[in-house]
PDB file of C-alpha atoms in Angstrom:
ATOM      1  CA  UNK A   1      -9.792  10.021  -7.076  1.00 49.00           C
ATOM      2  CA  UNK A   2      -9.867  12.830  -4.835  1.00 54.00           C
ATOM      3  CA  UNK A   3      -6.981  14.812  -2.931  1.00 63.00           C
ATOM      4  CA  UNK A   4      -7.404  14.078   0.556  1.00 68.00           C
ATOM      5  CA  UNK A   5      -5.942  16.125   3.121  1.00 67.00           C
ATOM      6  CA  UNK A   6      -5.750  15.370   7.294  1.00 62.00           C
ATOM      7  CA  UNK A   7      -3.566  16.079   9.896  1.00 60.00           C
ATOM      8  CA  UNK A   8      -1.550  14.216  12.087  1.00 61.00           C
ATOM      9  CA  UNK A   9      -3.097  14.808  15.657  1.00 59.00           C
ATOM     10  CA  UNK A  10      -1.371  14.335  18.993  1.00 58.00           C
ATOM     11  CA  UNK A  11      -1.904  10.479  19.803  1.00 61.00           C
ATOM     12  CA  UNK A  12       0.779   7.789  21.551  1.00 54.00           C
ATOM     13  CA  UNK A  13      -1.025   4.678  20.795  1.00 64.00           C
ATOM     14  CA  UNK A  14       1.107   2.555  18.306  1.00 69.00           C
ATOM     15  CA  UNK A  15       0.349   2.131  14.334  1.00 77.00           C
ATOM     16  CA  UNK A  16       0.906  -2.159  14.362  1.00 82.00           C
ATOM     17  CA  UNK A  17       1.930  -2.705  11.063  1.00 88.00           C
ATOM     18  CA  UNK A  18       0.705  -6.537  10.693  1.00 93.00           C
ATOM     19  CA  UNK A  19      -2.914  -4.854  11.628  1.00 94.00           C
ATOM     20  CA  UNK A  20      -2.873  -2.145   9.196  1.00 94.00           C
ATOM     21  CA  UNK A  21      -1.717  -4.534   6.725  1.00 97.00           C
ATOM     22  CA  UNK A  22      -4.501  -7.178   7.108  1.00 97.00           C
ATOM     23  CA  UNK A  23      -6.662  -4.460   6.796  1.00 97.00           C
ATOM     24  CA  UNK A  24      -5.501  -3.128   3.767  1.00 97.00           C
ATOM     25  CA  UNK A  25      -5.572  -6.273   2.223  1.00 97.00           C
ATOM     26  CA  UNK A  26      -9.335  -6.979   2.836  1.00 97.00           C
ATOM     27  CA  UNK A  27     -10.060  -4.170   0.741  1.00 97.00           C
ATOM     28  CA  UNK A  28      -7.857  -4.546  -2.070  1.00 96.00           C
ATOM     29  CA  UNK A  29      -9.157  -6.246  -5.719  1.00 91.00           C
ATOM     30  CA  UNK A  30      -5.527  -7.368  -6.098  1.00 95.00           C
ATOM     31  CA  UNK A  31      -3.148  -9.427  -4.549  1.00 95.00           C
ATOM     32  CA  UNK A  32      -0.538  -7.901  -2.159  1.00 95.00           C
ATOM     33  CA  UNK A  33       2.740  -9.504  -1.160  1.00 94.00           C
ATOM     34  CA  UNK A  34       3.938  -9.431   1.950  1.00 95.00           C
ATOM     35  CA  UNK A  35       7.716  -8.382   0.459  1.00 95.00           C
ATOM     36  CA  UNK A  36       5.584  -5.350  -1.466  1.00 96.00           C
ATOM     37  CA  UNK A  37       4.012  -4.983   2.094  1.00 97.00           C
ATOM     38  CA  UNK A  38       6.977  -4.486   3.632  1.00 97.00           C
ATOM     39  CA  UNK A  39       8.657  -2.333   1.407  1.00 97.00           C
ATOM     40  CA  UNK A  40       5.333   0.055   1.387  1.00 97.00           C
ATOM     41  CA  UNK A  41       5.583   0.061   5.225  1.00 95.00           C
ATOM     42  CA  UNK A  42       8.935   0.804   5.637  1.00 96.00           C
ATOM     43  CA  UNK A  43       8.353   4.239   3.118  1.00 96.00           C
ATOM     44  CA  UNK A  44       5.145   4.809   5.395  1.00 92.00           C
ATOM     45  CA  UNK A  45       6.942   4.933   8.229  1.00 89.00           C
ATOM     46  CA  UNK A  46       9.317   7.317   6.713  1.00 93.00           C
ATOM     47  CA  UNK A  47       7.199   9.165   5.455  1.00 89.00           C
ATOM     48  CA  UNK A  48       4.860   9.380   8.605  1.00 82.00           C
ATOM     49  CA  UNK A  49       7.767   9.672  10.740  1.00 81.00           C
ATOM     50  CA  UNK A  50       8.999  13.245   9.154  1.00 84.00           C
ATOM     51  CA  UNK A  51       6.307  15.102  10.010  1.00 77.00           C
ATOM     52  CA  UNK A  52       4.996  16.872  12.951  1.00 76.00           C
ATOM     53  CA  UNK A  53       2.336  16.843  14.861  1.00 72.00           C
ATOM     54  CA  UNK A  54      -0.291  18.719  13.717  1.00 75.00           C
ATOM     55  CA  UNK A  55       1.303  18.593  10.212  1.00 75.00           C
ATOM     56  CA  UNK A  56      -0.831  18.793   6.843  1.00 81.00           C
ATOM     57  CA  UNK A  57      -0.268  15.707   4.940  1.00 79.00           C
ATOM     58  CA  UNK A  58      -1.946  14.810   1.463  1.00 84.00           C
ATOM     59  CA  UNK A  59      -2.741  11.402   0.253  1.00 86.00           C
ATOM     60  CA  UNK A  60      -1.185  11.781  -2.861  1.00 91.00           C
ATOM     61  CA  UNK A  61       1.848  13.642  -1.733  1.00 91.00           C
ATOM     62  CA  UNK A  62       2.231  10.441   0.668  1.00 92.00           C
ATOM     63  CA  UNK A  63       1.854   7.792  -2.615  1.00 95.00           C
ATOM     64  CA  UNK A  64       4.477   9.240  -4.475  1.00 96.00           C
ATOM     65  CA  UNK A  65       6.542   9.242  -1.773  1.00 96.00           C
ATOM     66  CA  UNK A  66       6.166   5.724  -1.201  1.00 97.00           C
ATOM     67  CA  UNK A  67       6.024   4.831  -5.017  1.00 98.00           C
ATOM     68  CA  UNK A  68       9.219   6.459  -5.460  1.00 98.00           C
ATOM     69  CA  UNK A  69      10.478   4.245  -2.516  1.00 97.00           C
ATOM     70  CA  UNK A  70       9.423   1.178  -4.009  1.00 97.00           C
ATOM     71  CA  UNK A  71      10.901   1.873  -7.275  1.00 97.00           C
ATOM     72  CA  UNK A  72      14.303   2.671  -5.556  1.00 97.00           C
ATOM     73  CA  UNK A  73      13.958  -1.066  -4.126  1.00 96.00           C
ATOM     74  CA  UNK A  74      13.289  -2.213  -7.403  1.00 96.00           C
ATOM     75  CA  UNK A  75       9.359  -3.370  -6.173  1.00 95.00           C
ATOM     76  CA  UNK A  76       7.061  -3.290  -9.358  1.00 92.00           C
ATOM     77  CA  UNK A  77       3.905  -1.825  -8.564  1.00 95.00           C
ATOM     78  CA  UNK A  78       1.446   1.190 -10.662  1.00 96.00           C
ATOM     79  CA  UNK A  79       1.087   4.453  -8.858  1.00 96.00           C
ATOM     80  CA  UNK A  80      -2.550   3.739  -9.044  1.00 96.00           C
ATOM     81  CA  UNK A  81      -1.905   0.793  -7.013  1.00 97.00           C
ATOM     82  CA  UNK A  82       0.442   2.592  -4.525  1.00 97.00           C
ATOM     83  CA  UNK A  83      -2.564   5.318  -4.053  1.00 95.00           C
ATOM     84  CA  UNK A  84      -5.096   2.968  -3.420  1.00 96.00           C
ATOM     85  CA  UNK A  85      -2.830   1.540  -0.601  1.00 97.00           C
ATOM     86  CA  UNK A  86      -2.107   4.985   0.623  1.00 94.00           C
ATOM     87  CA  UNK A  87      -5.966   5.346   0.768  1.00 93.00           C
ATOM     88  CA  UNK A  88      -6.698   2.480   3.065  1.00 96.00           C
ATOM     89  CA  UNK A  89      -3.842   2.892   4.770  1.00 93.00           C
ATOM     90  CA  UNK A  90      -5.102   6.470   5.838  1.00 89.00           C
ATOM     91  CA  UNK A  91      -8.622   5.335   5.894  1.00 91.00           C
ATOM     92  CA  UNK A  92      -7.380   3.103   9.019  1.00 91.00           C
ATOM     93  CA  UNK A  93      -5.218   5.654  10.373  1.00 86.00           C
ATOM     94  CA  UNK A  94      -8.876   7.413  10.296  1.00 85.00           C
ATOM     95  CA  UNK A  95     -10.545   5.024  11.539  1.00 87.00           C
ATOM     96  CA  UNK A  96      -7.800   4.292  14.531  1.00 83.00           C
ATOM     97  CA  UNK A  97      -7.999   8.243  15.735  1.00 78.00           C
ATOM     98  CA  UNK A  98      -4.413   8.405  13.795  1.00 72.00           C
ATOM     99  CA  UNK A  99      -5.535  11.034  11.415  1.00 70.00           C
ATOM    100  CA  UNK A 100      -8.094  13.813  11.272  1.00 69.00           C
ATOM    101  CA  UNK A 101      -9.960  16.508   8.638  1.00 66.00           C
ATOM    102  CA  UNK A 102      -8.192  19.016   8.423  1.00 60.00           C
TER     103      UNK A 102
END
């Protein structure tokens, strides 16, 4: 899978977590809880939360962040799992005007 890199660009409109969530979970070949769910968003947010506009953010960098999170709360998931997440997670973001090439 391939690095990806965006930025965070200047934008009020709010991320709805139920939304991105659904989302994800059309995508995904595998079942996702909604207690993994919230767990993920909760890291997202932190993670998403501690960085500046116009900040450089990497996909990967972002998964480990939240796999490391979900290990702390004792939530069983692969890191290949958590990046996929990550993926359509940012792939919404994209989509919502939330991220952008850097």
């Amino acid at each position: 899978m391939q690095t990806k890199m965006r930025s965070i660009p200047l934008n009020s409109n709010p991320i709805v977590s139920e939304s991105v969530y659904e989302y994800v979970c059309s995508k995904l070949s595998f079942p996702l809880t909604i207690d993994q769910w919230r767990v993920i968003d909760v890291a997202m947010g932190a993670y998403w939360n501690n960085r500046v506009i116009g900040a450089i953010i990497c996909s990967e960098d972002n998964a480990r962040y939240i796999y490391k999170h979900c290990m702390k709360q004792k939530v069983i998931i692969s890191f290949e799992r958590v990046l996929e997440i990550t993926d359509l997670i940012w792939e919404y973001l994209e989509n919502k005007g939330r991220l952008t090439d850097f």
